[in-house]
Short mmCIF file of C-alpha atoms in Angstrom, two decimals:
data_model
loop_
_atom_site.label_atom_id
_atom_site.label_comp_id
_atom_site.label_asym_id
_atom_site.label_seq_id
_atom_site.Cartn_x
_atom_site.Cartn_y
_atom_site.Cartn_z
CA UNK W 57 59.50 -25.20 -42.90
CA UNK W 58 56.95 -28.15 -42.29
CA UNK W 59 54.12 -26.53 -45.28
CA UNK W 60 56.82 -25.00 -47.25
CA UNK W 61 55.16 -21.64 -47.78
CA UNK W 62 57.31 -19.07 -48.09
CA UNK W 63 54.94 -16.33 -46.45
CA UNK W 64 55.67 -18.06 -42.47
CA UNK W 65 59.63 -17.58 -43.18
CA UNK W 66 59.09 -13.88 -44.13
CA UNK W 67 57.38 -13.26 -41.48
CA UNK W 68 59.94 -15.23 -39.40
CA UNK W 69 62.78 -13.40 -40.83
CA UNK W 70 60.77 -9.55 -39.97
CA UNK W 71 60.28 -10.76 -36.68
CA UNK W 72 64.06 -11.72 -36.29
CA UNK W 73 64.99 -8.78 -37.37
CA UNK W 74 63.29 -7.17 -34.91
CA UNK W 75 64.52 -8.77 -32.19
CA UNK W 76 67.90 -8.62 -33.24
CA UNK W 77 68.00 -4.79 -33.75
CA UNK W 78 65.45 -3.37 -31.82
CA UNK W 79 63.94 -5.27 -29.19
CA UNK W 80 66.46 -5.57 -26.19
CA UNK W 81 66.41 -1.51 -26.48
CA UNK W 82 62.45 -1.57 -25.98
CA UNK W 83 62.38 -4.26 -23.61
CA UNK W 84 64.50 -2.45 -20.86
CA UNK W 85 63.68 1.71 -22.07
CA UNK W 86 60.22 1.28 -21.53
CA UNK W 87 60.75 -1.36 -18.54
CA UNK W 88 58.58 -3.74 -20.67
CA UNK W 89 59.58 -6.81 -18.92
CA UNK W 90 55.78 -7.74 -18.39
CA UNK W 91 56.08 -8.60 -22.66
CA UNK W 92 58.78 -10.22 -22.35
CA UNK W 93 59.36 -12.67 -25.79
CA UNK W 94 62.20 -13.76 -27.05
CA UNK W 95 62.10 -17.48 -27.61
CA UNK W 96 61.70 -17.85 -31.07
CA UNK W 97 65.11 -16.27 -31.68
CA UNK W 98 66.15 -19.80 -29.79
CA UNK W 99 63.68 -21.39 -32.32
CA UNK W 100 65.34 -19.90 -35.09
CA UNK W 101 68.41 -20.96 -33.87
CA UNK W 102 67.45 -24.07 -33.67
CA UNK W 103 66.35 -24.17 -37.09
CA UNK W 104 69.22 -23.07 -38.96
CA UNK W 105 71.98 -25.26 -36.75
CA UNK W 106 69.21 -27.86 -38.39
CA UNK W 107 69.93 -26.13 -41.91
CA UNK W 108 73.47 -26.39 -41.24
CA UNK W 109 74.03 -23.26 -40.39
CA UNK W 110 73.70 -21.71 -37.12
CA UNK W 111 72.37 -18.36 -36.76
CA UNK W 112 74.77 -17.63 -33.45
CA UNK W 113 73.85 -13.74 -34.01
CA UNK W 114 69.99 -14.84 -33.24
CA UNK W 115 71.51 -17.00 -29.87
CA UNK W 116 73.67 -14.28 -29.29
CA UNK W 117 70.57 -11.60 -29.34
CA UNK W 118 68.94 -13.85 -26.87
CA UNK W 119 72.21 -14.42 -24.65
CA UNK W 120 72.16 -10.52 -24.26
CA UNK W 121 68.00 -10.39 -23.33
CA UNK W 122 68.97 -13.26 -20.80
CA UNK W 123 71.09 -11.33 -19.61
CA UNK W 124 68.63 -8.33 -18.74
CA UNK W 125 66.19 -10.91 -17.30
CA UNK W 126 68.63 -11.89 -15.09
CA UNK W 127 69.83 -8.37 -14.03
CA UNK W 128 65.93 -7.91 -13.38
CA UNK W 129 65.36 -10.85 -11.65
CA UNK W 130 68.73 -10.34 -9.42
CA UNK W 131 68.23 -6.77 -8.55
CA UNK W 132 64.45 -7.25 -7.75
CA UNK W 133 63.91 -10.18 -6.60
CA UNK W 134 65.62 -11.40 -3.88
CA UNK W 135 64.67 -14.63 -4.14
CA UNK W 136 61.29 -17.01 -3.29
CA UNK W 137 58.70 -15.45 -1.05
CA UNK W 138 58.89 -11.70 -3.13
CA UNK W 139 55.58 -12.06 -4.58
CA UNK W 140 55.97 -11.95 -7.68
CA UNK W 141 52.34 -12.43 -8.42
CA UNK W 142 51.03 -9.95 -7.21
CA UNK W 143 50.19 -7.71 -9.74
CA UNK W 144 49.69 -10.76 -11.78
CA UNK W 145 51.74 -13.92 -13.13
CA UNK W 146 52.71 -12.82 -16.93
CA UNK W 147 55.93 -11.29 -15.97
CA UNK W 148 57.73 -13.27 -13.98
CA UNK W 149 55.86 -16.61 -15.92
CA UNK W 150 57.54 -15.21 -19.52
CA UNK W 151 60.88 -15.20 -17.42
CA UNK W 152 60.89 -18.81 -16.52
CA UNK W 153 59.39 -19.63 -20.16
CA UNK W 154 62.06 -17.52 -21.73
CA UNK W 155 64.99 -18.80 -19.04
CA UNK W 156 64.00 -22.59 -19.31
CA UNK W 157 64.32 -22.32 -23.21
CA UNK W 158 67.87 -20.60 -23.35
CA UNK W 159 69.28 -22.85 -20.23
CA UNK W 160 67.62 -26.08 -22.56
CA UNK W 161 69.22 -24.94 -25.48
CA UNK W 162 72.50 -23.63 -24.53
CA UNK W 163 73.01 -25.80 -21.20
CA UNK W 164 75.07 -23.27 -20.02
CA UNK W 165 74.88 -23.48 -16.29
CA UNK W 166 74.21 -19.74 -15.60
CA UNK W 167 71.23 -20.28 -16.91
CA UNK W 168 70.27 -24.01 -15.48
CA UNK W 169 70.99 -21.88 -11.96
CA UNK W 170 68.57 -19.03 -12.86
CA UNK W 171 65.64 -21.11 -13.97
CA UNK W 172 66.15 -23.48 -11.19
CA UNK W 173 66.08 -19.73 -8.66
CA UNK W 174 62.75 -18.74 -10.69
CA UNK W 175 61.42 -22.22 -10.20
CA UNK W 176 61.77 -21.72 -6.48
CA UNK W 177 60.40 -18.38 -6.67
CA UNK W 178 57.54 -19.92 -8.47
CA UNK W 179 56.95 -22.93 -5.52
CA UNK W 180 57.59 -20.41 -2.61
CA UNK W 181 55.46 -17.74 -4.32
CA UNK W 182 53.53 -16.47 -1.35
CA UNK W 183 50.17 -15.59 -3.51
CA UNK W 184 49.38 -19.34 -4.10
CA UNK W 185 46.27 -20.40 -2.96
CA UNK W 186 45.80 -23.93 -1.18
CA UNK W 187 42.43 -23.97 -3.41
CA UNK W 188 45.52 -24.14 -6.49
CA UNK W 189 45.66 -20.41 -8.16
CA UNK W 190 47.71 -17.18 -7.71
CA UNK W 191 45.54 -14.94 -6.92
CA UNK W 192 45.85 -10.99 -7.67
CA UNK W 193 46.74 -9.13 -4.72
CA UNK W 194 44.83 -6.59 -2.79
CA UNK W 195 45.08 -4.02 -5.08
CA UNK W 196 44.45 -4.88 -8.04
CA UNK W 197 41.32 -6.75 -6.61
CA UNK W 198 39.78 -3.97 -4.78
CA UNK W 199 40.67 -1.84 -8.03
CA UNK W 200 38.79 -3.79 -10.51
CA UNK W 201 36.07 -5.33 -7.77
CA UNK W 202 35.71 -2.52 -5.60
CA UNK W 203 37.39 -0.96 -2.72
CA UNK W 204 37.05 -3.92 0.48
CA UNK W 205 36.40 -7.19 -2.09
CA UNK W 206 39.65 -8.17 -1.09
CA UNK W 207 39.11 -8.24 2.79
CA UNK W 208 35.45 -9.75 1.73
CA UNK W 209 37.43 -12.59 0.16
CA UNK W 210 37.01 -12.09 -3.22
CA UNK W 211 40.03 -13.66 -5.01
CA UNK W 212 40.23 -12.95 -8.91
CA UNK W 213 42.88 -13.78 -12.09
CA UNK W 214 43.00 -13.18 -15.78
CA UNK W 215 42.60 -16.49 -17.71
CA UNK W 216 45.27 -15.13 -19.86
CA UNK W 217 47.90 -14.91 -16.94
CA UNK W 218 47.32 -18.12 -16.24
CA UNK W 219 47.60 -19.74 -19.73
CA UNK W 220 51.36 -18.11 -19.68
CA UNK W 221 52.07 -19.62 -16.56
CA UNK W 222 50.54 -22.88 -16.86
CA UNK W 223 52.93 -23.09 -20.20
CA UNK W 224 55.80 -21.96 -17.93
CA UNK W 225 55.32 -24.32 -15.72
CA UNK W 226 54.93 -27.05 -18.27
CA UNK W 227 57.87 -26.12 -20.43
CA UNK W 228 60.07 -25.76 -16.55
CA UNK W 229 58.74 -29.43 -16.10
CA UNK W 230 59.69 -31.16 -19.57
CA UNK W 231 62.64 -29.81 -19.12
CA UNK W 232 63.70 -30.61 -15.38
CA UNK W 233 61.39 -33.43 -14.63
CA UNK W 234 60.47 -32.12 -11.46
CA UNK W 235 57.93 -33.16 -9.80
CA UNK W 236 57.13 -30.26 -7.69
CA UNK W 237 56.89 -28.39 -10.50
CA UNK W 238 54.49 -31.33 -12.23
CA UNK W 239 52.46 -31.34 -8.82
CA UNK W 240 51.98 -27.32 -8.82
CA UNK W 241 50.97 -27.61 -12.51
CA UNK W 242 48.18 -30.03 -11.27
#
């Protein structure tokens, strides 16, 4: 909208479609919650309620993948202390991202209360580190460093994990104005 080229809005539009038809399906078939996307339907929501003319199919669409993050989060995570990091921070990072967008643009409490319980699983997450990281657990470490680098104190992450939840955390923050979230960021 901002350049005016036309090629961004195609692209925008294949991409909605997408989502709209096909992507809850391949989200929970292939138990893809790791990739989880899904904010710029909101975007585009936002964007046409600016046009005049809300796209409530595109809010809808991301009503119904709330919905399967919450069933996700609900039946697997009990709540803070299930580390969630452990096999890395993308996952349950995109589900804060993705629930602190819908609960900012639809205010619907359901959604204020499920990124507020993510938050806490975020804060009570048991794999941060003092030194200010989640590590990878045991696992994964000894699997990519060797068997015993985790008992030798080796302590590894993917920069790329951490970019999504660093933007998590931010977006959480802006949004709630918390400052244990703000201090965690830090």
């Amino acid at each position: 909208r901002r350049t005016g080229n036309s090629v961004y809005l195609n692209r925008a539009q294949a991409w909605l479609r997408y989502f709209k038809v096909e992507y809850r399906d391949d989200l929970v078939a292939g138990d893809n919650f790791a990739h989880l996307y899904g904010t710029g339907l909101l975007a585009w929501y936002e964007h046409t309620c600016e046009q005049g003319n809300c796209d409530l199919e595109a809010l809808t669409t991301a009503e119904g993948i709330a919905t399967e993050v919450e069933n996700y989060a609900t039946t697997r995570w009990s709540g803070p202390g299930d580390n969630v990091a452990y096999y890395g921070p993308r996952k349950a990072a995109r589900f804060l991202m993705f629930i602190t967008r819908i609960a900012e643009v639809t205010k619907q409490q359901r959604w204020v209360t499920l990124r507020d319980k993510l938050i806490e699983i975020w804060l009570k997450e048991p794999s941060w580190d003092a030194r200010g990281m989640y590590f990878l657990g045991d696992a994964d470490t000894d699997d990519i460093l060797g068997k015993g680098s985790w008992a030798a104190g080796a302590r590894i992450q993917s920069a790329f994990q951490i970019g999504i939840l660093t933007e998590s955390l931010f977006q959480a923050y802006r949004v709630t104005g918390r400052t244990d979230v703000r201090d965690r960021l830090l």
